[in-house]
Amino acid sequence: MRPNIVTEAGVQTRVSQWWNAIPFLTSSVVVVCGIIYLICLLAGYDTFYEVCFLPSAILSRFQVYRFYTAIIFHGSMLHVMFNMMALVPMGSELERIMGSVRLFYLTILLATTNAILHLLIASLAGYNPFYQYDHLMNECAIGFSGILFSMIVIETSLSGVTSRSVFGLFNVPAKLYPWLLLIAFQLLMTNVSLLGHLCGILSGFAYSYGLFNFLMPGSSFFSTIESASWMASCVRRPKFIMCTGGNPSSYMPTYSVQNTTSSGFSTGNAWRSLSSWLPQREASNQSSEDSRFPGRGRTLSGTARDPTPPAGETNPNLHARLLEDSTPDRLSDATVTGMTEPIPAPRQVPIANAAVVLPQPQTQGRVAASEEQIQKLVAMGFERTQVEVALAAADDDLNVAVEILMSQQG
């Protein structure tokens, strides 16, 4: 029985890790849609006439609330599970790029534009003077799939890929991917709203091409919402993603007419655009930085110099080799002071040597140390005259001297 217990614990741990990796808004949408479906299932509510997107009811009774209630109700277990499983990867990726509040605003915007387009097309089909097609006016549509089709278009435009896989069977051009999904779902599934999915695709393309930029507020708007007192309980959640530090133009990158390829984006442009939308966290310090104290900092034993390497440095192992060569000398100095605990190799200038008072003359030790350091730098290919000047300016510190020499070469 022990192997079974271990297997069950492993599955539970994996599911927990998978759920904890889903950002705040995406997981909230999954929970809300799941709970609403369970309540409807237990209550026996299966008509959805009062909450679905019904163009005739919206126009006759101005029931605008249907714009938003229709997207959180689902008609069957397969319906809600399929939509939520499709939402998790796309919603998680977009939320990490945009932030939780900005993605919530975008979801509301897409729900509104999808509904308006749906209403306009249904009205044109139902009230045109040539042929009146009343079926679209009386179609009761529910589900999150319209928003999902918009997210598919936006995610495809941001990915920079030229082709996408359709159900793992074959690859198609990226621009045709949402259209083929629209046709596939319409042919393979019953009771699918063609107009609802179509409007989702149209809204996604409109956003990707920048037609909704005037509707997207600036970063200060979202920062104000995040700093509000009524948002404190959400912001403190570990899965909440701040949207500060994003693109100052307040919208995700769109198609450009300059140097474009068939996919709409080049890989380099897409990566630069995505990196500009990442939340305001240092990528290199993300694992060790405390979220309560954001920003770039240094330890107490560090120096005030900028830790970024100079522009002319081409060898990334240069400092590592110098530190390895100078470690025995550093440790011998520490042994003279009577310290018993091992001292790690300092990253910059060691401040412990500043407090050491040796009985021997300082000038002789410095000359010997300088000659050894000069030989090391000369062996690396630097000229002796430049090495002596750099060591004098760096006060015999190898790291600073290397930075000076490399900057001169750059």
PDB file of N, CA, C and O in Angstrom, residues 115-183:
ATOM      1  N   ALA A 115     -19.534  41.926 -27.761  1.00  0.00           N
ATOM      2  CA  ALA A 115     -20.990  42.047 -27.699  1.00  0.00           C
ATOM      3  C   ALA A 115     -21.508  43.088 -28.691  1.00  0.00           C
ATOM      4  O   ALA A 115     -22.546  42.880 -29.345  1.00  0.00           O
ATOM      5  N   ILE A 116     -20.791  44.193 -28.819  1.00  0.00           N
ATOM      6  CA  ILE A 116     -21.236  45.230 -29.754  1.00  0.00           C
ATOM      7  C   ILE A 116     -21.169  44.731 -31.192  1.00  0.00           C
ATOM      8  O   ILE A 116     -22.101  44.943 -31.995  1.00  0.00           O
ATOM      9  N   LEU A 117     -20.061  44.061 -31.534  1.00  0.00           N
ATOM     10  CA  LEU A 117     -19.963  43.510 -32.884  1.00  0.00           C
ATOM     11  C   LEU A 117     -21.035  42.445 -33.128  1.00  0.00           C
ATOM     12  O   LEU A 117     -21.640  42.397 -34.214  1.00  0.00           O
ATOM     13  N   HIS A 118     -21.257  41.598 -32.143  1.00  0.00           N
ATOM     14  CA  HIS A 118     -22.303  40.580 -32.246  1.00  0.00           C
ATOM     15  C   HIS A 118     -23.663  41.232 -32.474  1.00  0.00           C
ATOM     16  O   HIS A 118     -24.461  40.786 -33.320  1.00  0.00           O
ATOM     17  N   LEU A 119     -23.929  42.283 -31.723  1.00  0.00           N
ATOM     18  CA  LEU A 119     -25.211  42.979 -31.837  1.00  0.00           C
ATOM     19  C   LEU A 119     -25.374  43.649 -33.204  1.00  0.00           C
ATOM     20  O   LEU A 119     -26.453  43.605 -33.816  1.00  0.00           O
ATOM     21  N   LEU A 120     -24.296  44.261 -33.704  1.00  0.00           N
ATOM     22  CA  LEU A 120     -24.370  44.933 -35.000  1.00  0.00           C
ATOM     23  C   LEU A 120     -24.592  43.935 -36.134  1.00  0.00           C
ATOM     24  O   LEU A 120     -25.439  44.155 -37.020  1.00  0.00           O
ATOM     25  N   ILE A 121     -23.847  42.846 -36.134  1.00  0.00           N
ATOM     26  CA  ILE A 121     -23.986  41.868 -37.206  1.00  0.00           C
ATOM     27  C   ILE A 121     -25.355  41.199 -37.164  1.00  0.00           C
ATOM     28  O   ILE A 121     -26.006  40.986 -38.202  1.00  0.00           O
ATOM     29  N   ALA A 122     -25.809  40.877 -35.955  1.00  0.00           N
ATOM     30  CA  ALA A 122     -27.138  40.265 -35.838  1.00  0.00           C
ATOM     31  C   ALA A 122     -28.228  41.228 -36.285  1.00  0.00           C
ATOM     32  O   ALA A 122     -29.219  40.816 -36.920  1.00  0.00           O
ATOM     33  N   SER A 123     -28.074  42.507 -35.982  1.00  0.00           N
ATOM     34  CA  SER A 123     -29.076  43.501 -36.395  1.00  0.00           C
ATOM     35  C   SER A 123     -29.078  43.665 -37.904  1.00  0.00           C
ATOM     36  O   SER A 123     -30.147  43.784 -38.534  1.00  0.00           O
ATOM     37  N   LEU A 124     -27.888  43.700 -38.519  1.00  0.00           N
ATOM     38  CA  LEU A 124     -27.820  43.807 -39.971  1.00  0.00           C
ATOM     39  C   LEU A 124     -28.444  42.589 -40.655  1.00  0.00           C
ATOM     40  O   LEU A 124     -29.119  42.713 -41.698  1.00  0.00           O
ATOM     41  N   ALA A 125     -28.226  41.419 -40.056  1.00  0.00           N
ATOM     42  CA  ALA A 125     -28.805  40.213 -40.643  1.00  0.00           C
ATOM     43  C   ALA A 125     -30.314  40.132 -40.431  1.00  0.00           C
ATOM     44  O   ALA A 125     -31.039  39.581 -41.275  1.00  0.00           O
ATOM     45  N   GLY A 126     -30.792  40.681 -39.332  1.00  0.00           N
ATOM     46  CA  GLY A 126     -32.211  40.556 -39.026  1.00  0.00           C
ATOM     47  C   GLY A 126     -33.080  41.666 -39.555  1.00  0.00           C
ATOM     48  O   GLY A 126     -34.291  41.462 -39.757  1.00  0.00           O
ATOM     49  N   TYR A 127     -32.501  42.848 -39.821  1.00  0.00           N
ATOM     50  CA  TYR A 127     -33.322  43.997 -40.222  1.00  0.00           C
ATOM     51  C   TYR A 127     -32.895  44.590 -41.557  1.00  0.00           C
ATOM     52  O   TYR A 127     -33.283  45.723 -41.868  1.00  0.00           O
ATOM     53  N   ASN A 128     -32.114  43.880 -42.343  1.00  0.00           N
ATOM     54  CA  ASN A 128     -31.740  44.429 -43.650  1.00  0.00           C
ATOM     55  C   ASN A 128     -32.924  44.323 -44.611  1.00  0.00           C
ATOM     56  O   ASN A 128     -33.773  43.428 -44.474  1.00  0.00           O
ATOM     57  N   PRO A 129     -33.005  45.219 -45.580  1.00  0.00           N
ATOM     58  CA  PRO A 129     -34.181  45.214 -46.477  1.00  0.00           C
ATOM     59  C   PRO A 129     -34.161  44.107 -47.527  1.00  0.00           C
ATOM     60  O   PRO A 129     -35.177  43.899 -48.203  1.00  0.00           O
ATOM     61  N   PHE A 130     -33.074  43.395 -47.680  1.00  0.00           N
ATOM     62  CA  PHE A 130     -32.982  42.393 -48.746  1.00  0.00           C
ATOM     63  C   PHE A 130     -33.431  41.019 -48.262  1.00  0.00           C
ATOM     64  O   PHE A 130     -34.329  40.414 -48.851  1.00  0.00           O
ATOM     65  N   TYR A 131     -32.795  40.533 -47.186  1.00  0.00           N
ATOM     66  CA  TYR A 131     -33.163  39.212 -46.676  1.00  0.00           C
ATOM     67  C   TYR A 131     -33.008  39.245 -45.166  1.00  0.00           C
ATOM     68  O   TYR A 131     -31.906  39.462 -44.650  1.00  0.00           O
ATOM     69  N   GLN A 132     -34.102  39.059 -44.474  1.00  0.00           N
ATOM     70  CA  GLN A 132     -34.087  39.131 -43.015  1.00  0.00           C
ATOM     71  C   GLN A 132     -33.853  37.744 -42.421  1.00  0.00           C
ATOM     72  O   GLN A 132     -34.644  36.824 -42.637  1.00  0.00           O
ATOM     73  N   TYR A 133     -32.721  37.624 -41.694  1.00  0.00           N
ATOM     74  CA  TYR A 133     -32.348  36.371 -41.053  1.00  0.00           C
ATOM     75  C   TYR A 133     -32.536  36.554 -39.559  1.00  0.00           C
ATOM     76  O   TYR A 133     -31.641  37.056 -38.853  1.00  0.00           O
ATOM     77  N   ASP A 134     -33.709  36.172 -39.053  1.00  0.00           N
ATOM     78  CA  ASP A 134     -34.063  36.437 -37.663  1.00  0.00           C
ATOM     79  C   ASP A 134     -33.422  35.479 -36.674  1.00  0.00           C
ATOM     80  O   ASP A 134     -33.503  35.703 -35.466  1.00  0.00           O
ATOM     81  N   HIS A 135     -32.802  34.417 -37.153  1.00  0.00           N
ATOM     82  CA  HIS A 135     -32.245  33.425 -36.239  1.00  0.00           C
ATOM     83  C   HIS A 135     -31.151  34.029 -35.351  1.00  0.00           C
ATOM     84  O   HIS A 135     -31.073  33.724 -34.151  1.00  0.00           O
ATOM     85  N   LEU A 136     -30.325  34.900 -35.906  1.00  0.00           N
ATOM     86  CA  LEU A 136     -29.245  35.488 -35.115  1.00  0.00           C
ATOM     87  C   LEU A 136     -29.771  36.428 -34.035  1.00  0.00           C
ATOM     88  O   LEU A 136     -29.132  36.585 -32.990  1.00  0.00           O
ATOM     89  N   MET A 137     -30.915  37.049 -34.276  1.00  0.00           N
ATOM     90  CA  MET A 137     -31.476  37.949 -33.260  1.00  0.00           C
ATOM     91  C   MET A 137     -32.012  37.172 -32.064  1.00  0.00           C
ATOM     92  O   MET A 137     -32.069  37.697 -30.952  1.00  0.00           O
ATOM     93  N   ASN A 138     -32.428  35.946 -32.281  1.00  0.00           N
ATOM     94  CA  ASN A 138     -33.006  35.138 -31.203  1.00  0.00           C
ATOM     95  C   ASN A 138     -32.056  34.049 -30.694  1.00  0.00           C
ATOM     96  O   ASN A 138     -32.480  33.143 -29.987  1.00  0.00           O
ATOM     97  N   GLU A 139     -30.805  34.137 -31.058  1.00  0.00           N
ATOM     98  CA  GLU A 139     -29.811  33.154 -30.610  1.00  0.00           C
ATOM     99  C   GLU A 139     -29.353  33.496 -29.203  1.00  0.00           C
ATOM    100  O   GLU A 139     -28.901  34.605 -28.934  1.00  0.00           O
ATOM    101  N   CYS A 140     -29.440  32.539 -28.296  1.00  0.00           N
ATOM    102  CA  CYS A 140     -29.054  32.732 -26.890  1.00  0.00           C
ATOM    103  C   CYS A 140     -27.663  32.131 -26.698  1.00  0.00           C
ATOM    104  O   CYS A 140     -27.503  30.906 -26.646  1.00  0.00           O
ATOM    105  N   ALA A 141     -26.641  32.977 -26.577  1.00  0.00           N
ATOM    106  CA  ALA A 141     -25.250  32.536 -26.538  1.00  0.00           C
ATOM    107  C   ALA A 141     -24.678  32.737 -25.138  1.00  0.00           C
ATOM    108  O   ALA A 141     -24.886  33.784 -24.514  1.00  0.00           O
ATOM    109  N   ILE A 142     -23.946  31.735 -24.634  1.00  0.00           N
ATOM    110  CA  ILE A 142     -23.251  31.823 -23.351  1.00  0.00           C
ATOM    111  C   ILE A 142     -21.868  31.194 -23.505  1.00  0.00           C
ATOM    112  O   ILE A 142     -21.618  30.433 -24.447  1.00  0.00           O
ATOM    113  N   GLY A 143     -21.000  31.501 -22.569  1.00  0.00           N
ATOM    114  CA  GLY A 143     -19.679  30.889 -22.551  1.00  0.00           C
ATOM    115  C   GLY A 143     -18.562  31.901 -22.705  1.00  0.00           C
ATOM    116  O   GLY A 143     -18.758  33.022 -23.205  1.00  0.00           O
ATOM    117  N   PHE A 144     -17.355  31.478 -22.281  1.00  0.00           N
ATOM    118  CA  PHE A 144     -16.164  32.325 -22.307  1.00  0.00           C
ATOM    119  C   PHE A 144     -15.390  32.185 -23.614  1.00  0.00           C
ATOM    120  O   PHE A 144     -14.320  32.779 -23.778  1.00  0.00           O
ATOM    121  N   SER A 145     -15.906  31.421 -24.548  1.00  0.00           N
ATOM    122  CA  SER A 145     -15.135  31.105 -25.748  1.00  0.00           C
ATOM    123  C   SER A 145     -14.913  32.319 -26.641  1.00  0.00           C
ATOM    124  O   SER A 145     -13.920  32.374 -27.370  1.00  0.00           O
ATOM    125  N   GLY A 146     -15.826  33.287 -26.625  1.00  0.00           N
ATOM    126  CA  GLY A 146     -15.596  34.492 -27.415  1.00  0.00           C
ATOM    127  C   GLY A 146     -14.357  35.242 -26.954  1.00  0.00           C
ATOM    128  O   GLY A 146     -13.546  35.705 -27.776  1.00  0.00           O
ATOM    129  N   ILE A 147     -14.175  35.372 -25.633  1.00  0.00           N
ATOM    130  CA  ILE A 147     -12.964  35.997 -25.104  1.00  0.00           C
ATOM    131  C   ILE A 147     -11.741  35.153 -25.433  1.00  0.00           C
ATOM    132  O   ILE A 147     -10.662  35.679 -25.734  1.00  0.00           O
ATOM    133  N   LEU A 148     -11.901  33.824 -25.397  1.00  0.00           N
ATOM    134  CA  LEU A 148     -10.771  32.949 -25.702  1.00  0.00           C
ATOM    135  C   LEU A 148     -10.299  33.129 -27.142  1.00  0.00           C
ATOM    136  O   LEU A 148      -9.085  33.129 -27.401  1.00  0.00           O
ATOM    137  N   PHE A 149     -11.208  33.294 -28.078  1.00  0.00           N
ATOM    138  CA  PHE A 149     -10.799  33.514 -29.461  1.00  0.00           C
ATOM    139  C   PHE A 149     -10.065  34.843 -29.609  1.00  0.00           C
ATOM    140  O   PHE A 149      -9.117  34.940 -30.396  1.00  0.00           O
ATOM    141  N   SER A 150     -10.483  35.863 -28.864  1.00  0.00           N
ATOM    142  CA  SER A 150      -9.744  37.121 -28.882  1.00  0.00           C
ATOM    143  C   SER A 150      -8.343  36.935 -28.320  1.00  0.00           C
ATOM    144  O   SER A 150      -7.360  37.467 -28.860  1.00  0.00           O
ATOM    145  N   MET A 151      -8.220  36.177 -27.224  1.00  0.00           N
ATOM    146  CA  MET A 151      -6.902  35.927 -26.635  1.00  0.00           C
ATOM    147  C   MET A 151      -6.027  35.109 -27.570  1.00  0.00           C
ATOM    148  O   MET A 151      -4.800  35.304 -27.602  1.00  0.00           O
ATOM    149  N   ILE A 152      -6.628  34.181 -28.315  1.00  0.00           N
ATOM    150  CA  ILE A 152      -5.851  33.391 -29.276  1.00  0.00           C
ATOM    151  C   ILE A 152      -5.220  34.300 -30.317  1.00  0.00           C
ATOM    152  O   ILE A 152      -4.034  34.167 -30.661  1.00  0.00           O
ATOM    153  N   VAL A 153      -5.987  35.250 -30.817  1.00  0.00           N
ATOM    154  CA  VAL A 153      -5.458  36.169 -31.824  1.00  0.00           C
ATOM    155  C   VAL A 153      -4.345  37.029 -31.231  1.00  0.00           C
ATOM    156  O   VAL A 153      -3.279  37.207 -31.850  1.00  0.00           O
ATOM    157  N   ILE A 154      -4.548  37.555 -30.021  1.00  0.00           N
ATOM    158  CA  ILE A 154      -3.543  38.416 -29.403  1.00  0.00           C
ATOM    159  C   ILE A 154      -2.280  37.626 -29.080  1.00  0.00           C
ATOM    160  O   ILE A 154      -1.153  38.085 -29.337  1.00  0.00           O
ATOM    161  N   GLU A 155      -2.436  36.432 -28.525  1.00  0.00           N
ATOM    162  CA  GLU A 155      -1.276  35.621 -28.183  1.00  0.00           C
ATOM    163  C   GLU A 155      -0.509  35.192 -29.427  1.00  0.00           C
ATOM    164  O   GLU A 155       0.730  35.169 -29.440  1.00  0.00           O
ATOM    165  N   THR A 156      -1.221  34.873 -30.495  1.00  0.00           N
ATOM    166  CA  THR A 156      -0.558  34.489 -31.738  1.00  0.00           C
ATOM    167  C   THR A 156       0.223  35.649 -32.331  1.00  0.00           C
ATOM    168  O   THR A 156       1.340  35.475 -32.829  1.00  0.00           O
ATOM    169  N   SER A 157      -0.342  36.841 -32.255  1.00  0.00           N
ATOM    170  CA  SER A 157       0.353  38.009 -32.800  1.00  0.00           C
ATOM    171  C   SER A 157       1.578  38.361 -31.978  1.00  0.00           C
ATOM    172  O   SER A 157       2.566  38.873 -32.511  1.00  0.00           O
ATOM    173  N   LEU A 158       1.554  38.091 -30.676  1.00  0.00           N
ATOM    174  CA  LEU A 158       2.691  38.404 -29.820  1.00  0.00           C
ATOM    175  C   LEU A 158       3.786  37.346 -29.887  1.00  0.00           C
ATOM    176  O   LEU A 158       4.939  37.642 -29.612  1.00  0.00           O
ATOM    177  N   SER A 159       3.445  36.120 -30.227  1.00  0.00           N
ATOM    178  CA  SER A 159       4.421  35.044 -30.176  1.00  0.00           C
ATOM    179  C   SER A 159       5.488  35.171 -31.247  1.00  0.00           C
ATOM    180  O   SER A 159       6.602  34.694 -31.070  1.00  0.00           O
ATOM    181  N   GLY A 160       5.165  35.808 -32.366  1.00  0.00           N
ATOM    182  CA  GLY A 160       6.142  35.973 -33.425  1.00  0.00           C
ATOM    183  C   GLY A 160       6.366  34.742 -34.271  1.00  0.00           C
ATOM    184  O   GLY A 160       7.257  34.737 -35.129  1.00  0.00           O
ATOM    185  N   VAL A 161       5.593  33.679 -34.062  1.00  0.00           N
ATOM    186  CA  VAL A 161       5.776  32.457 -34.843  1.00  0.00           C
ATOM    187  C   VAL A 161       5.096  32.609 -36.193  1.00  0.00           C
ATOM    188  O   VAL A 161       4.164  33.394 -36.364  1.00  0.00           O
ATOM    189  N   THR A 162       5.582  31.863 -37.150  1.00  0.00           N
ATOM    190  CA  THR A 162       5.004  31.903 -38.497  1.00  0.00           C
ATOM    191  C   THR A 162       3.992  30.804 -38.730  1.00  0.00           C
ATOM    192  O   THR A 162       3.242  30.858 -39.707  1.00  0.00           O
ATOM    193  N   SER A 163       3.966  29.777 -37.874  1.00  0.00           N
ATOM    194  CA  SER A 163       3.013  28.686 -38.032  1.00  0.00           C
ATOM    195  C   SER A 163       2.586  28.189 -36.660  1.00  0.00           C
ATOM    196  O   SER A 163       3.318  28.325 -35.682  1.00  0.00           O
ATOM    197  N   ARG A 164       1.391  27.625 -36.611  1.00  0.00           N
ATOM    198  CA  ARG A 164       0.858  27.049 -35.381  1.00  0.00           C
ATOM    199  C   ARG A 164       0.323  25.652 -35.672  1.00  0.00           C
ATOM    200  O   ARG A 164      -0.088  25.346 -36.787  1.00  0.00           O
ATOM    201  N   SER A 165       0.317  24.815 -34.642  1.00  0.00           N
ATOM    202  CA  SER A 165      -0.163  23.445 -34.778  1.00  0.00           C
ATOM    203  C   SER A 165      -1.646  23.385 -34.429  1.00  0.00           C
ATOM    204  O   SER A 165      -2.086  23.957 -33.426  1.00  0.00           O
ATOM    205  N   VAL A 166      -2.404  22.704 -35.252  1.00  0.00           N
ATOM    206  CA  VAL A 166      -3.833  22.524 -35.039  1.00  0.00           C
ATOM    207  C   VAL A 166      -4.052  21.147 -34.419  1.00  0.00           C
ATOM    208  O   VAL A 166      -3.919  20.122 -35.098  1.00  0.00           O
ATOM    209  N   PHE A 167      -4.312  21.131 -33.116  1.00  0.00           N
ATOM    210  CA  PHE A 167      -4.557  19.893 -32.373  1.00  0.00           C
ATOM    211  C   PHE A 167      -3.393  18.906 -32.485  1.00  0.00           C
ATOM    212  O   PHE A 167      -3.565  17.706 -32.319  1.00  0.00           O
ATOM    213  N   GLY A 168      -2.193  19.402 -32.778  1.00  0.00           N
ATOM    214  CA  GLY A 168      -1.038  18.530 -32.905  1.00  0.00           C
ATOM    215  C   GLY A 168      -1.025  17.675 -34.152  1.00  0.00           C
ATOM    216  O   GLY A 168      -0.180  16.783 -34.286  1.00  0.00           O
ATOM    217  N   LEU A 169      -1.916  17.942 -35.094  1.00  0.00           N
ATOM    218  CA  LEU A 169      -2.028  17.119 -36.296  1.00  0.00           C
ATOM    219  C   LEU A 169      -1.244  17.699 -37.465  1.00  0.00           C
ATOM    220  O   LEU A 169      -0.544  16.976 -38.168  1.00  0.00           O
ATOM    221  N   PHE A 170      -1.350  18.996 -37.687  1.00  0.00           N
ATOM    222  CA  PHE A 170      -0.653  19.628 -38.798  1.00  0.00           C
ATOM    223  C   PHE A 170      -0.458  21.097 -38.466  1.00  0.00           C
ATOM    224  O   PHE A 170      -1.131  21.658 -37.587  1.00  0.00           O
ATOM    225  N   ASN A 171       0.471  21.725 -39.171  1.00  0.00           N
ATOM    226  CA  ASN A 171       0.797  23.127 -38.954  1.00  0.00           C
ATOM    227  C   ASN A 171       0.135  23.991 -40.022  1.00  0.00           C
ATOM    228  O   ASN A 171      -0.004  23.581 -41.181  1.00  0.00           O
ATOM    229  N   VAL A 172      -0.261  25.175 -39.597  1.00  0.00           N
ATOM    230  CA  VAL A 172      -0.880  26.134 -40.510  1.00  0.00           C
ATOM    231  C   VAL A 172      -0.225  27.492 -40.286  1.00  0.00           C
ATOM    232  O   VAL A 172       0.391  27.730 -39.232  1.00  0.00           O
ATOM    233  N   PRO A 173      -0.296  28.406 -41.240  1.00  0.00           N
ATOM    234  CA  PRO A 173       0.225  29.760 -41.014  1.00  0.00           C
ATOM    235  C   PRO A 173      -0.444  30.407 -39.808  1.00  0.00           C
ATOM    236  O   PRO A 173      -1.624  30.193 -39.531  1.00  0.00           O
ATOM    237  N   ALA A 174       0.328  31.204 -39.082  1.00  0.00           N
ATOM    238  CA  ALA A 174      -0.168  31.777 -37.826  1.00  0.00           C
ATOM    239  C   ALA A 174      -1.386  32.656 -38.051  1.00  0.00           C
ATOM    240  O   ALA A 174      -2.297  32.689 -37.215  1.00  0.00           O
ATOM    241  N   LYS A 175      -1.421  33.376 -39.168  1.00  0.00           N
ATOM    242  CA  LYS A 175      -2.564  34.255 -39.417  1.00  0.00           C
ATOM    243  C   LYS A 175      -3.852  33.477 -39.674  1.00  0.00           C
ATOM    244  O   LYS A 175      -4.945  33.990 -39.426  1.00  0.00           O
ATOM    245  N   LEU A 176      -3.726  32.254 -40.171  1.00  0.00           N
ATOM    246  CA  LEU A 176      -4.916  31.446 -40.456  1.00  0.00           C
ATOM    247  C   LEU A 176      -5.341  30.590 -39.275  1.00  0.00           C
ATOM    248  O   LEU A 176      -6.412  29.970 -39.318  1.00  0.00           O
ATOM    249  N   TYR A 177      -4.515  30.549 -38.231  1.00  0.00           N
ATOM    250  CA  TYR A 177      -4.791  29.646 -37.116  1.00  0.00           C
ATOM    251  C   TYR A 177      -6.144  29.896 -36.454  1.00  0.00           C
ATOM    252  O   TYR A 177      -6.926  28.950 -36.280  1.00  0.00           O
ATOM    253  N   PRO A 178      -6.498  31.133 -36.055  1.00  0.00           N
ATOM    254  CA  PRO A 178      -7.818  31.322 -35.420  1.00  0.00           C
ATOM    255  C   PRO A 178      -8.979  31.029 -36.362  1.00  0.00           C
ATOM    256  O   PRO A 178     -10.029  30.543 -35.926  1.00  0.00           O
ATOM    257  N   TRP A 179      -8.802  31.274 -37.667  1.00  0.00           N
ATOM    258  CA  TRP A 179      -9.887  31.011 -38.606  1.00  0.00           C
ATOM    259  C   TRP A 179     -10.120  29.510 -38.777  1.00  0.00           C
ATOM    260  O   TRP A 179     -11.268  29.065 -38.882  1.00  0.00           O
ATOM    261  N   LEU A 180      -9.036  28.741 -38.796  1.00  0.00           N
ATOM    262  CA  LEU A 180      -9.195  27.299 -38.897  1.00  0.00           C
ATOM    263  C   LEU A 180      -9.815  26.711 -37.629  1.00  0.00           C
ATOM    264  O   LEU A 180     -10.602  25.760 -37.696  1.00  0.00           O
ATOM    265  N   LEU A 181      -9.462  27.277 -36.474  1.00  0.00           N
ATOM    266  CA  LEU A 181     -10.109  26.839 -35.234  1.00  0.00           C
ATOM    267  C   LEU A 181     -11.605  27.142 -35.262  1.00  0.00           C
ATOM    268  O   LEU A 181     -12.424  26.339 -34.792  1.00  0.00           O
ATOM    269  N   LEU A 182     -11.955  28.296 -35.797  1.00  0.00           N
ATOM    270  CA  LEU A 182     -13.364  28.666 -35.908  1.00  0.00           C
ATOM    271  C   LEU A 182     -14.122  27.638 -36.758  1.00  0.00           C
ATOM    272  O   LEU A 182     -15.203  27.173 -36.374  1.00  0.00           O
ATOM    273  N   ILE A 183     -13.554  27.266 -37.896  1.00  0.00           N
ATOM    274  CA  ILE A 183     -14.211  26.298 -38.773  1.00  0.00           C
ATOM    275  C   ILE A 183     -14.248  24.909 -38.130  1.00  0.00           C
ATOM    276  O   ILE A 183     -15.261  24.195 -38.196  1.00  0.00           O
TER     277      ILE A 183
END
